[in-house]
JSON list of C-alpha atoms and ligand atoms in Angstrom, two decimals:
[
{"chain": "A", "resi": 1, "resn": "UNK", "atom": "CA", "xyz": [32.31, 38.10, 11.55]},
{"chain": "A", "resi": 2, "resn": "UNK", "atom": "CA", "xyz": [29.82, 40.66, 10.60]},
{"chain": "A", "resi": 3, "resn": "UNK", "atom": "CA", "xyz": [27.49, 42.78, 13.24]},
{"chain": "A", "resi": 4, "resn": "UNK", "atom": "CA", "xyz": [23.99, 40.83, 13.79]},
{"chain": "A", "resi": 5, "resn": "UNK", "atom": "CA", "xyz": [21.61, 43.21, 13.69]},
{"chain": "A", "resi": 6, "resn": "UNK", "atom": "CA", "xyz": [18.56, 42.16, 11.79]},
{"chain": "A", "resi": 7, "resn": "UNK", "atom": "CA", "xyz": [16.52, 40.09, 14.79]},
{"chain": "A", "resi": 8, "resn": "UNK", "atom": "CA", "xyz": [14.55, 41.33, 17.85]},
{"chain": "A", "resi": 9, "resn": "UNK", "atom": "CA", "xyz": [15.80, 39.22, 21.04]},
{"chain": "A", "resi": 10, "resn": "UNK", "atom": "CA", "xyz": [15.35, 35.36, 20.70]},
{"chain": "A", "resi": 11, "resn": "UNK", "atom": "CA", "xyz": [13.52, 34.84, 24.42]},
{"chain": "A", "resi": 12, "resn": "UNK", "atom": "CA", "xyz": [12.31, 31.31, 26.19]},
{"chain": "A", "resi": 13, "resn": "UNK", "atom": "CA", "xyz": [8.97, 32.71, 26.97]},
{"chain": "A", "resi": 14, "resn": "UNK", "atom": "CA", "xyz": [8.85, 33.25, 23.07]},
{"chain": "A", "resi": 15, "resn": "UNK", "atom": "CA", "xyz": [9.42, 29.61, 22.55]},
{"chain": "A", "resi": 16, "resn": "UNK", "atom": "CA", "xyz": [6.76, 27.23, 21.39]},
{"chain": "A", "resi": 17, "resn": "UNK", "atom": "CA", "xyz": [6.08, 23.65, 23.06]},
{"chain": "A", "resi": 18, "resn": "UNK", "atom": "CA", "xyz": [7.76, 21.54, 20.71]},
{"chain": "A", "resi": 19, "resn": "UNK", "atom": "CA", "xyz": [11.48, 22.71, 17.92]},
{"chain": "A", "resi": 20, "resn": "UNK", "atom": "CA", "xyz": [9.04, 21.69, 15.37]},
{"chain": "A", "resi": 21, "resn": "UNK", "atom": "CA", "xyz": [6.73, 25.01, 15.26]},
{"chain": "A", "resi": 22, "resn": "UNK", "atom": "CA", "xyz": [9.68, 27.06, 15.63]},
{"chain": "A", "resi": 23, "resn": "UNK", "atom": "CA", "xyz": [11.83, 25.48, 12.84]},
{"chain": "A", "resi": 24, "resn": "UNK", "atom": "CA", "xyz": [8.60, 25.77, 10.33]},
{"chain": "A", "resi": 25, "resn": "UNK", "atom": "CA", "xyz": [8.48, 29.57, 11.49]},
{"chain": "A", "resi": 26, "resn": "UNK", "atom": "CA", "xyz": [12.35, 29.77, 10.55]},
{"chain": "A", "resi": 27, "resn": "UNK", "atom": "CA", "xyz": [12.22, 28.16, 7.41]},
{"chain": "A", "resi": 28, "resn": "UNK", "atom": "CA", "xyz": [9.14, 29.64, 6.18]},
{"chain": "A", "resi": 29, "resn": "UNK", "atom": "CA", "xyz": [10.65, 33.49, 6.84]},
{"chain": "A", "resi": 30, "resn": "UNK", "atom": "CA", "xyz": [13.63, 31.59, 4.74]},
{"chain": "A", "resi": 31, "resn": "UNK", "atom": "CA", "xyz": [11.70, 30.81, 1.88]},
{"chain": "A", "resi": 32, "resn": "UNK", "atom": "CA", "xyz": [10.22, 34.23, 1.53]},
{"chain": "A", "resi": 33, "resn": "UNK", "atom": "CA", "xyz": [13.95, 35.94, 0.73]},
{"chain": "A", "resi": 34, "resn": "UNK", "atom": "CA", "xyz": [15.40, 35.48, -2.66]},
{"chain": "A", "resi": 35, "resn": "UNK", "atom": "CA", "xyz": [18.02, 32.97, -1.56]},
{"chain": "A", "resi": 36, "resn": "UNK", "atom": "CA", "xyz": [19.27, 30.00, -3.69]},
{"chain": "A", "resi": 37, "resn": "UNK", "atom": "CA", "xyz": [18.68, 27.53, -1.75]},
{"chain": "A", "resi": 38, "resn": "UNK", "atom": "CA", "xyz": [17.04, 27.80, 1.25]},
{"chain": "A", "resi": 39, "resn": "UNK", "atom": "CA", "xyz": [16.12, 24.24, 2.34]},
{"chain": "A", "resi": 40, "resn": "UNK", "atom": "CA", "xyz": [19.88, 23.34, 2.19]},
{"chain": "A", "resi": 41, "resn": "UNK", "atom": "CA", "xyz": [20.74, 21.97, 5.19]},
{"chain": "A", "resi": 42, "resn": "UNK", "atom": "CA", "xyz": [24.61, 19.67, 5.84]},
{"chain": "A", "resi": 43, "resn": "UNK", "atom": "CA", "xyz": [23.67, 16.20, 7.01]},
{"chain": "A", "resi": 44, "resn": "UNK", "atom": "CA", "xyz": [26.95, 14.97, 8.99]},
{"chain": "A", "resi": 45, "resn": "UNK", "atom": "CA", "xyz": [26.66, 10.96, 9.18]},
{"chain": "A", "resi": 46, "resn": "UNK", "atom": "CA", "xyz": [29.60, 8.91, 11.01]},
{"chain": "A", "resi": 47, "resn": "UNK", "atom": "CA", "xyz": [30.87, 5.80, 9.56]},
{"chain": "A", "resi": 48, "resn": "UNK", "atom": "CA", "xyz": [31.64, 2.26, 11.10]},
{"chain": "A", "resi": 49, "resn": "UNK", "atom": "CA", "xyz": [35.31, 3.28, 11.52]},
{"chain": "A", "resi": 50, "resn": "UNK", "atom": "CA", "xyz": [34.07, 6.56, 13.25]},
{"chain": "A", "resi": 51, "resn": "UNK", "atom": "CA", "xyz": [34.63, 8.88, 10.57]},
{"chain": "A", "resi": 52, "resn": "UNK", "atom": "CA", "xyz": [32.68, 11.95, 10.40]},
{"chain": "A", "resi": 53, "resn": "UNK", "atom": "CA", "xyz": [31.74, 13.23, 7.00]},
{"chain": "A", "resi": 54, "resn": "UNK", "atom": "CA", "xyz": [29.23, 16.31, 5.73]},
{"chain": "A", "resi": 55, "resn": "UNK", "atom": "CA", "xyz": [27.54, 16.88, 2.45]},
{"chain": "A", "resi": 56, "resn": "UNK", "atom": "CA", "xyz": [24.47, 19.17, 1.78]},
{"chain": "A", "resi": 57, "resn": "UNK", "atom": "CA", "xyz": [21.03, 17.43, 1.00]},
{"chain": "A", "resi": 58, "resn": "UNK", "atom": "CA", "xyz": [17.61, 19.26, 0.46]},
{"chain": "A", "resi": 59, "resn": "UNK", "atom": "CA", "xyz": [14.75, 19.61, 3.64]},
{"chain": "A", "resi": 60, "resn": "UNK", "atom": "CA", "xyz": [11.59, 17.79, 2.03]},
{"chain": "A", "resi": 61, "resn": "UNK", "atom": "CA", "xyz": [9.33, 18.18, 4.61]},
{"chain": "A", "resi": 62, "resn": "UNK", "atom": "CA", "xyz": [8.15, 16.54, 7.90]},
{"chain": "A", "resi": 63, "resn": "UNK", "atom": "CA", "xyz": [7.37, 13.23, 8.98]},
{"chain": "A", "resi": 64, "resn": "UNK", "atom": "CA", "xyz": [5.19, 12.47, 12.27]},
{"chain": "A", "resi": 65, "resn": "UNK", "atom": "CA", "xyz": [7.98, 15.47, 13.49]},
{"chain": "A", "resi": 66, "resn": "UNK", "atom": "CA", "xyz": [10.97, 14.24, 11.97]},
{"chain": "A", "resi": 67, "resn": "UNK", "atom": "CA", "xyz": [12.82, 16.25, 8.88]},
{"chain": "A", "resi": 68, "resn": "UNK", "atom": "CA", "xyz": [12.77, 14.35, 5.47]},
{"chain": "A", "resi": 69, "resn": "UNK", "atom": "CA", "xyz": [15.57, 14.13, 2.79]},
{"chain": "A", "resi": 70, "resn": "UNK", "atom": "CA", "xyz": [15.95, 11.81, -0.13]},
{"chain": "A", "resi": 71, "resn": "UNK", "atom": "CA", "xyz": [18.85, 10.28, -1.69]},
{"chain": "A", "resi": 72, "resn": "UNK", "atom": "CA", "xyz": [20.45, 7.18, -3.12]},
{"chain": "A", "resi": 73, "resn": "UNK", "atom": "CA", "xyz": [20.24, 4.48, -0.37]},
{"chain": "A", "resi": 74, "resn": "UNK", "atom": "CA", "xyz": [23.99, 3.31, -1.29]},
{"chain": "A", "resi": 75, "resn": "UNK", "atom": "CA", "xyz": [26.00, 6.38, -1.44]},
{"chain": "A", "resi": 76, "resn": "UNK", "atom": "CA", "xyz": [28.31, 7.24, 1.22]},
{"chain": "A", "resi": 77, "resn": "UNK", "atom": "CA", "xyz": [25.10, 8.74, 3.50]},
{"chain": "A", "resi": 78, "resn": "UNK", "atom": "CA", "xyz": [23.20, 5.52, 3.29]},
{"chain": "A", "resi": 79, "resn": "UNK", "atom": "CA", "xyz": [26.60, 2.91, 3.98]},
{"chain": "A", "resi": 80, "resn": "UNK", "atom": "CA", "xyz": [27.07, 5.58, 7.27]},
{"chain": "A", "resi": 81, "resn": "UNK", "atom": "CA", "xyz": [23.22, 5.57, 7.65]},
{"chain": "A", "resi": 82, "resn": "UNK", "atom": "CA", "xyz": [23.05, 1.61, 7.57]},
{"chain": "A", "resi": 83, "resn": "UNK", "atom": "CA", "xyz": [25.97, 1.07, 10.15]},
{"chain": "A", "resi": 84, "resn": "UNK", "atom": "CA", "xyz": [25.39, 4.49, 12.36]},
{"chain": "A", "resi": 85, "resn": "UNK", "atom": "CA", "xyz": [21.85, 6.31, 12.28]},
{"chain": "A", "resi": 86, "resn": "UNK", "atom": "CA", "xyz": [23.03, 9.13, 14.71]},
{"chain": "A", "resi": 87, "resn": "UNK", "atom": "CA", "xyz": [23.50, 12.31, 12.29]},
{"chain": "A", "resi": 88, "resn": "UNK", "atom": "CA", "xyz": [23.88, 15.78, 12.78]},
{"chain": "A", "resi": 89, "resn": "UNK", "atom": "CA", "xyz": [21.93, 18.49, 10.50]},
{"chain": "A", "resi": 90, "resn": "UNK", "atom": "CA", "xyz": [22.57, 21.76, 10.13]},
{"chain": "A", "resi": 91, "resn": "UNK", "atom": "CA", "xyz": [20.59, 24.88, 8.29]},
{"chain": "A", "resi": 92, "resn": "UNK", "atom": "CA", "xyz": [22.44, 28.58, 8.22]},
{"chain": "A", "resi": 93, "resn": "UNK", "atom": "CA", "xyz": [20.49, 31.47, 6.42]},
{"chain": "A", "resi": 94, "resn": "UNK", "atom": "CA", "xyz": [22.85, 34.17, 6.02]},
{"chain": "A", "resi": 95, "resn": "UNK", "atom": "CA", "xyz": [20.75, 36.76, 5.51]},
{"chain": "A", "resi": 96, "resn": "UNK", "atom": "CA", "xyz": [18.51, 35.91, 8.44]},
{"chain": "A", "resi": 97, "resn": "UNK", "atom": "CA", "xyz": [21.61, 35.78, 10.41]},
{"chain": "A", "resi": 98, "resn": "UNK", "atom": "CA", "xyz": [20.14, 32.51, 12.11]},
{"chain": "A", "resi": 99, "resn": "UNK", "atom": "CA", "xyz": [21.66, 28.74, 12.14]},
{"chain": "A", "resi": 100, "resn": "UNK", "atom": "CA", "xyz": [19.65, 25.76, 13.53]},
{"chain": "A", "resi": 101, "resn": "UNK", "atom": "CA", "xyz": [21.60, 23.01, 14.68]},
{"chain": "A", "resi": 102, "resn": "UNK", "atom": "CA", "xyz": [19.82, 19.22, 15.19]},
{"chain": "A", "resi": 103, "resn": "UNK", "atom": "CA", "xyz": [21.30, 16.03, 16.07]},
{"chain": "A", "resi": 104, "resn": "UNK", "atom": "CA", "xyz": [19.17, 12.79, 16.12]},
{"chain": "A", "resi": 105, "resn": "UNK", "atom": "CA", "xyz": [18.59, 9.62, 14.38]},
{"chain": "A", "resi": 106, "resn": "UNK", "atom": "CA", "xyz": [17.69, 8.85, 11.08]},
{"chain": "A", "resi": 107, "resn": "UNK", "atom": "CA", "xyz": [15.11, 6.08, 9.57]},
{"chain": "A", "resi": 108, "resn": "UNK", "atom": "CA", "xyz": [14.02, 4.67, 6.21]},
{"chain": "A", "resi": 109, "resn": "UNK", "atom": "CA", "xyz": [10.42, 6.50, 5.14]},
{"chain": "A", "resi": 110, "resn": "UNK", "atom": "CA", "xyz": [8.59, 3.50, 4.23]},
{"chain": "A", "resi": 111, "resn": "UNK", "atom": "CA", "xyz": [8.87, 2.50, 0.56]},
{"chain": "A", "resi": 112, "resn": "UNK", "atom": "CA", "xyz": [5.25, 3.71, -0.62]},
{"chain": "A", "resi": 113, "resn": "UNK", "atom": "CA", "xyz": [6.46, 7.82, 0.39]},
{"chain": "A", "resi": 114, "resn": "UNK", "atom": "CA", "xyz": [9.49, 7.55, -1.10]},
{"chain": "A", "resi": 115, "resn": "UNK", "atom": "CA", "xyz": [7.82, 6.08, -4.39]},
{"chain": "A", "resi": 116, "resn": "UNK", "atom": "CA", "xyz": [5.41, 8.84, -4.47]},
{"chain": "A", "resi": 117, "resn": "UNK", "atom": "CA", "xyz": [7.59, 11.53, -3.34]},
{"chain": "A", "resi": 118, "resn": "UNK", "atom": "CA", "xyz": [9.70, 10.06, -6.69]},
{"chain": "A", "resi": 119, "resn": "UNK", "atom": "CA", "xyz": [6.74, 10.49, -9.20]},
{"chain": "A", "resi": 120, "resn": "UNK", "atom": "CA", "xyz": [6.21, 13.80, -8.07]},
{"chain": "A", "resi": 121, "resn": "UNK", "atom": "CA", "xyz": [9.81, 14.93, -9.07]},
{"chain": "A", "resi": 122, "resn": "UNK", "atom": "CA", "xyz": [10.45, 15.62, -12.86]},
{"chain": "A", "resi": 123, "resn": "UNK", "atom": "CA", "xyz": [11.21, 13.12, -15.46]},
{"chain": "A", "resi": 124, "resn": "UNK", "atom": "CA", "xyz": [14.91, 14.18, -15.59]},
{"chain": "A", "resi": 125, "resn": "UNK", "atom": "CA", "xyz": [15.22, 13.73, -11.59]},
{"chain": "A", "resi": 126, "resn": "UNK", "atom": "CA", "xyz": [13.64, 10.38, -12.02]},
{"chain": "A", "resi": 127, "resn": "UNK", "atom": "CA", "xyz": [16.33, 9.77, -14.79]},
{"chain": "A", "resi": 128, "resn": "UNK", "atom": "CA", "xyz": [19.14, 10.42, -12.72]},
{"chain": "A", "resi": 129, "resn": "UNK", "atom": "CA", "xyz": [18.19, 8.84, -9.81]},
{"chain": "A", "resi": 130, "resn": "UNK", "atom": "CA", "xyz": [17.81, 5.33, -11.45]},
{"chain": "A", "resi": 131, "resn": "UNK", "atom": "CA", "xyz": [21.38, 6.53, -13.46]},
{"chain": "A", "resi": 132, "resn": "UNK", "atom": "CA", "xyz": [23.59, 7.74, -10.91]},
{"chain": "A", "resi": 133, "resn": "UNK", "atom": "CA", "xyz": [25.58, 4.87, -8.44]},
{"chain": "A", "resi": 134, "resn": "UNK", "atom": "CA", "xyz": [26.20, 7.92, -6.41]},
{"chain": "A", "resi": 135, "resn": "UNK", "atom": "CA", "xyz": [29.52, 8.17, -4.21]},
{"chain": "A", "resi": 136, "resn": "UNK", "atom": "CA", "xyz": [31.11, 5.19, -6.56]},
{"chain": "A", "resi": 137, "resn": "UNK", "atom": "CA", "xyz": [34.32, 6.11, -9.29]},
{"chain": "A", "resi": 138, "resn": "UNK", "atom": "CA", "xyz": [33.42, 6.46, -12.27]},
{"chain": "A", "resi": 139, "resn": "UNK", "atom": "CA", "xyz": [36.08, 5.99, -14.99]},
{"chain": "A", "resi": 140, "resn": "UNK", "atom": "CA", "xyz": [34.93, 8.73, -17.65]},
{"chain": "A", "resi": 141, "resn": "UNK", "atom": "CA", "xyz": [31.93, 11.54, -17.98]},
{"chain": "A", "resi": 142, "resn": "UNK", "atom": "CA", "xyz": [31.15, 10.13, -20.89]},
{"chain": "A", "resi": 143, "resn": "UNK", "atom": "CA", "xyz": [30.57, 7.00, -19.31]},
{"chain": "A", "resi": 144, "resn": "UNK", "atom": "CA", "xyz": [28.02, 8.81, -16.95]},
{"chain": "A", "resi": 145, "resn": "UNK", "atom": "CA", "xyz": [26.22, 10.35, -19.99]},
{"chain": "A", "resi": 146, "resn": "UNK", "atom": "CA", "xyz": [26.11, 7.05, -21.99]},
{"chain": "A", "resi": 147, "resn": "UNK", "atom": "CA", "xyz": [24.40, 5.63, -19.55]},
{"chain": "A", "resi": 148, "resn": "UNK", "atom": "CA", "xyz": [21.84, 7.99, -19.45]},
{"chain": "A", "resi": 149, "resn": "UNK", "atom": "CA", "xyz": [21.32, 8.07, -22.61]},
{"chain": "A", "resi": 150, "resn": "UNK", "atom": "CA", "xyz": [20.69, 4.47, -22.46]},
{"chain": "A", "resi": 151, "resn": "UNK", "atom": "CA", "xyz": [18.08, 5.23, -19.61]},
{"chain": "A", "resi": 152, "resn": "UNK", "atom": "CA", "xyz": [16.30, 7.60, -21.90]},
{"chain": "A", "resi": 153, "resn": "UNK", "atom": "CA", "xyz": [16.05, 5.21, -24.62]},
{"chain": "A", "resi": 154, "resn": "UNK", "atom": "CA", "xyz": [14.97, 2.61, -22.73]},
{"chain": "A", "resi": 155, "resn": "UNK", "atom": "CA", "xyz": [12.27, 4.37, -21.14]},
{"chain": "A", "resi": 156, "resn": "UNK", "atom": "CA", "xyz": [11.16, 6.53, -23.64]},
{"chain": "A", "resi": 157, "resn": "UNK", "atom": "CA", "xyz": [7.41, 5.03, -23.98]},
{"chain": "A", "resi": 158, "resn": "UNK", "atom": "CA", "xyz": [7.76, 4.00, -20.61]},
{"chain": "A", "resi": 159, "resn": "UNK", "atom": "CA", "xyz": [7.34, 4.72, -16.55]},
{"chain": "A", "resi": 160, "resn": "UNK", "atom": "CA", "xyz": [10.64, 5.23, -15.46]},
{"chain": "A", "resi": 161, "resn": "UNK", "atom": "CA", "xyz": [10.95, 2.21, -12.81]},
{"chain": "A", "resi": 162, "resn": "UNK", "atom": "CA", "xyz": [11.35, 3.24, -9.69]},
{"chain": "A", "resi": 163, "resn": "UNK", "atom": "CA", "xyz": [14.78, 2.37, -8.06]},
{"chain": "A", "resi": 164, "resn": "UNK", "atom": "CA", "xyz": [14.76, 0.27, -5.05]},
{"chain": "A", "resi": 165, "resn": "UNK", "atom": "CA", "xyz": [18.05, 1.66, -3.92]},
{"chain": "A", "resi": 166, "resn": "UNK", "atom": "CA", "xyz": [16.86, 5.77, -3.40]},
{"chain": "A", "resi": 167, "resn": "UNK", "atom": "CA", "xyz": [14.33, 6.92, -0.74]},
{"chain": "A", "resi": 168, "resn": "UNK", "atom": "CA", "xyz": [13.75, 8.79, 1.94]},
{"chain": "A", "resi": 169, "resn": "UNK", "atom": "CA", "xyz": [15.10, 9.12, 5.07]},
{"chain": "A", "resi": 170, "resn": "UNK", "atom": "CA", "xyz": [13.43, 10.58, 8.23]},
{"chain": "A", "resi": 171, "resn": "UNK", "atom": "CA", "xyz": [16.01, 12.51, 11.17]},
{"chain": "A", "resi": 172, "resn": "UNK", "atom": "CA", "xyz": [13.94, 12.14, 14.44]},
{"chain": "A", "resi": 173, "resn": "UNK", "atom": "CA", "xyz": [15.34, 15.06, 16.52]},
{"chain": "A", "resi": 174, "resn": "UNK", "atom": "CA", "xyz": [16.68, 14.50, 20.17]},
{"chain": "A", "resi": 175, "resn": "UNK", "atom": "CA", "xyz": [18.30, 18.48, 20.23]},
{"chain": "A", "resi": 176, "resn": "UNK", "atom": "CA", "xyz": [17.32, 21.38, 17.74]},
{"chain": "A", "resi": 177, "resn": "UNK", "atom": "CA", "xyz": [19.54, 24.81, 18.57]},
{"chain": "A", "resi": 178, "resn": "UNK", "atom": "CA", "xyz": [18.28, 27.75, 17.40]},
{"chain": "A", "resi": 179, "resn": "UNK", "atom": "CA", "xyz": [21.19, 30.93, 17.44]},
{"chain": "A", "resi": 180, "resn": "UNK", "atom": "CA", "xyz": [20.36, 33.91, 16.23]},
{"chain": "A", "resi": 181, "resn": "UNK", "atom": "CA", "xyz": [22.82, 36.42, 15.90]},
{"chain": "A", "resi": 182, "resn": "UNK", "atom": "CA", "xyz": [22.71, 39.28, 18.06]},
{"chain": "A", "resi": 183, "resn": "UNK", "atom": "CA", "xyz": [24.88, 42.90, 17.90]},
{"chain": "A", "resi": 184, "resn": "UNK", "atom": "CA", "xyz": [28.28, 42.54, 19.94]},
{"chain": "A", "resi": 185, "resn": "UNK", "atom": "CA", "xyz": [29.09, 38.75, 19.71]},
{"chain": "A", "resi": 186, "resn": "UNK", "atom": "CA", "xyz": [26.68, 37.12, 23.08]},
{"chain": "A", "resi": 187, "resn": "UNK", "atom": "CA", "xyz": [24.59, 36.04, 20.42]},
{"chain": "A", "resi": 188, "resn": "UNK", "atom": "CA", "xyz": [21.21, 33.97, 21.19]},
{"chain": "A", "resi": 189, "resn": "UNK", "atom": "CA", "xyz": [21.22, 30.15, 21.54]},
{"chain": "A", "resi": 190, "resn": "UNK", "atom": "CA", "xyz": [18.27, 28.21, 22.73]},
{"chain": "A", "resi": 191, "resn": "UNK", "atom": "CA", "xyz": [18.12, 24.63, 23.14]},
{"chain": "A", "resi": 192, "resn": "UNK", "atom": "CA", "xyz": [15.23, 22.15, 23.44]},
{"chain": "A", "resi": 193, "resn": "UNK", "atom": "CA", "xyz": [16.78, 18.87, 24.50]},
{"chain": "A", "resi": 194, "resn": "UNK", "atom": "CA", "xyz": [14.15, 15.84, 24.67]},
{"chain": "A", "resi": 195, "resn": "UNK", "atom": "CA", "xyz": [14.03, 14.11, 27.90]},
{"chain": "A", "resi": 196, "resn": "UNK", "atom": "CA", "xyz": [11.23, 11.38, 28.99]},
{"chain": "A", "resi": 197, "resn": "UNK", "atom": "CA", "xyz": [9.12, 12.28, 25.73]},
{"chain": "A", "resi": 198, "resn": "UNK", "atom": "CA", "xyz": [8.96, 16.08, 26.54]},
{"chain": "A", "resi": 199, "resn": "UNK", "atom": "CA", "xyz": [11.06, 19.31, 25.61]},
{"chain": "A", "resi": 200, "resn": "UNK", "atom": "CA", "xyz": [13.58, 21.09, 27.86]},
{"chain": "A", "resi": 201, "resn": "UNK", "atom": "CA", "xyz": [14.61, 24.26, 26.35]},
{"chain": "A", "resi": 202, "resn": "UNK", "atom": "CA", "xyz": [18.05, 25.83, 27.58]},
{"chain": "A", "resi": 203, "resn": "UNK", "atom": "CA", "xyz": [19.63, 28.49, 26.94]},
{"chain": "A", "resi": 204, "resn": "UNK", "atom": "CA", "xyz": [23.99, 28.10, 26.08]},
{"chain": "A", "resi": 205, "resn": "UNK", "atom": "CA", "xyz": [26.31, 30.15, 26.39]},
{"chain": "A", "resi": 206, "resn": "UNK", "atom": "CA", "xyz": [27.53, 31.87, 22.69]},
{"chain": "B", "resi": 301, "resn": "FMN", "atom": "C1", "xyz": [22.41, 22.60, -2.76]},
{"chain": "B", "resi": 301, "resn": "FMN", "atom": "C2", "xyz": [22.64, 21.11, -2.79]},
{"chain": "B", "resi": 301, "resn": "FMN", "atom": "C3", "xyz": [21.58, 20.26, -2.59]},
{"chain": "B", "resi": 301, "resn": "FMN", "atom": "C4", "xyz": [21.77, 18.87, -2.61]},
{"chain": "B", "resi": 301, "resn": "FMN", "atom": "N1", "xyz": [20.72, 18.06, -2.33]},
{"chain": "B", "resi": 301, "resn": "FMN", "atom": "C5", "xyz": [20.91, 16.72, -2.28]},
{"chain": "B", "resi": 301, "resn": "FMN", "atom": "C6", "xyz": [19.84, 15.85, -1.87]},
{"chain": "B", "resi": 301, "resn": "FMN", "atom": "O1", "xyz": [18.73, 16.28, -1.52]},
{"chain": "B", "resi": 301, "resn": "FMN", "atom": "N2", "xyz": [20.10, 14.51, -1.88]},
{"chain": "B", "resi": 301, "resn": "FMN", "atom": "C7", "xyz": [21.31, 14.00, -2.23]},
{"chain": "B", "resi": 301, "resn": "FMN", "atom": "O2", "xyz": [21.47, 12.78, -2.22]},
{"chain": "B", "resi": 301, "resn": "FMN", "atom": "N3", "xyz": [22.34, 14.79, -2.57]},
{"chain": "B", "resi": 301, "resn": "FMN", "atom": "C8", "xyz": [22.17, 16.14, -2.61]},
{"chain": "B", "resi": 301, "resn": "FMN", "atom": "N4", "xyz": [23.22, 16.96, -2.94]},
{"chain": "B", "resi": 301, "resn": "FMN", "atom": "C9", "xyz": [24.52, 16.34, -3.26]},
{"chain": "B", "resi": 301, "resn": "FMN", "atom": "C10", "xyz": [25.24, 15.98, -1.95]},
{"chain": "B", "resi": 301, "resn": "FMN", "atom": "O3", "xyz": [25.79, 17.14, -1.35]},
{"chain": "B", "resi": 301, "resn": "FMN", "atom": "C11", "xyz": [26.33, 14.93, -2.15]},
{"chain": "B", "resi": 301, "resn": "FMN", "atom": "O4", "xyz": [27.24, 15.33, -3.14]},
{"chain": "B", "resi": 301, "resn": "FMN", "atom": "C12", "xyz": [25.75, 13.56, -2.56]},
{"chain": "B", "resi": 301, "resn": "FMN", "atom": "O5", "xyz": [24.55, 13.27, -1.87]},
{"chain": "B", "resi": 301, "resn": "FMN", "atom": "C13", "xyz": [26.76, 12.44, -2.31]},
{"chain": "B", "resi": 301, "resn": "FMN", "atom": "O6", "xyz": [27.09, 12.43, -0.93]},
{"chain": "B", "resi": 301, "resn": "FMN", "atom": "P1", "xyz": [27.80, 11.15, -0.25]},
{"chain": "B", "resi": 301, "resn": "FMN", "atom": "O7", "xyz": [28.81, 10.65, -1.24]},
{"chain": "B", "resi": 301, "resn": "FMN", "atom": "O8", "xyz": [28.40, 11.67, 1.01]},
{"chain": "B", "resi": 301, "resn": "FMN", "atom": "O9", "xyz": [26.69, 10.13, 0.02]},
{"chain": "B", "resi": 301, "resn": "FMN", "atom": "C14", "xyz": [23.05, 18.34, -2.90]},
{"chain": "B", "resi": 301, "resn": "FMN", "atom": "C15", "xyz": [24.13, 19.23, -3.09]},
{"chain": "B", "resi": 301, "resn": "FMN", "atom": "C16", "xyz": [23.92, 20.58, -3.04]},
{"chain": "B", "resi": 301, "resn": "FMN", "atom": "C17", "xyz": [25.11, 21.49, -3.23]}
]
């Protein structure tokens, strides 16, 4: 592991109230850098049999103060999601040698931001969204690509419908961990844990 050097100490009585005005800090100094991606964040969801499984899905935003991601209501995620709504997200940005860790519960957005959130995306996104049976065999590519070709065709003249399997889902945070790395390896963890409707932070070992 490399030497953290890039942040000035991570302190409690430099914390904010509430993980939310922290996290928008963090991700906001992550969109400034030239990094691919850096609302990537692994959602882990737990199935009915109690298998754990982890797959990257994009930040969208906030709801009320819970973190927004979209995807196809009956992939893998959403069966987990429908049986299970504890999940675990995680964010790491490398070159701010930070990682935020959240565990909570996720919700359906209601149907009328997901539909608008949809129209907002490009034509091609909306495309693939009403294409894809994501997390389901498929025999062939080609069989992939004939279907959306049929999808174009079909909609060429016309508002692509909007799918009533995809939306949004909303993670309602009961921990957010913030570690940043520090030089030597007793790097910086804070934790705000909610307990009666307020925020505990703590600070963990490394
Ligand atoms: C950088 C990146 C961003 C992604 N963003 C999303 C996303 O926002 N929503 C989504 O459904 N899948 C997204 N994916 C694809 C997922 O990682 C995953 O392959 C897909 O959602 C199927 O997961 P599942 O079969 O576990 O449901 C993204 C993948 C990568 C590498």
């Amino acid at each position: 592991m490399a030497q953290f050097t890039k942040n000035p100490p991570l302190n409690e009585s430099d914390l904010p109230p509430a993980p939310r005005t922290l996290l928008e800090h963090w991700l906001a100094d992550a969109v400034a850098l030239p990094m691919q991606e850096p609302t990537a964040m692994t959602l882990a969801t737990v199935g009915a049999d109690g298998a754990p499984s982890a797959r990257i899905v994009l930040f969208k935003g906030f709801h009320e103060d819970g973190l927004t991601f979209y995807t196809n209501y009956e992939s893998h995620k959403g069966i987990d999601l429908a049986a299970n709504a504890k999940v675990a997200l995680v964010f790491w940005w490398d070159k701010l040698e930070r990682q935020v860790r959240i565990e909570g519960h996720a919700q359906k957005l209601p149907e009328a931001v997901s539909r608008n959130y949809f129209y907002q995306r490009i034509r091609d996104s909306q495309l693939g969204a009403i294409t894809s049976q994501q997390s389901r065999v498929v025999a062939t590519r080609e069989e992939l690509d004939a279907r959306l070709d049929a999808n174009e065709q079909r909609y060429r003249e016309a508002e692509v419908p909007f799918p009533p399997f995809w939306g949004g889902y909303n993670v309602t945070p009961t921990l957010v961990e913030f570690w940043q790395g520090r030089h030597g390896r007793l790097h910086d963890r804070l934790q705000y844990r909610s307990k009666n409707g307020s925020w505990i932070v703590e600070r963990l070992e490394p």
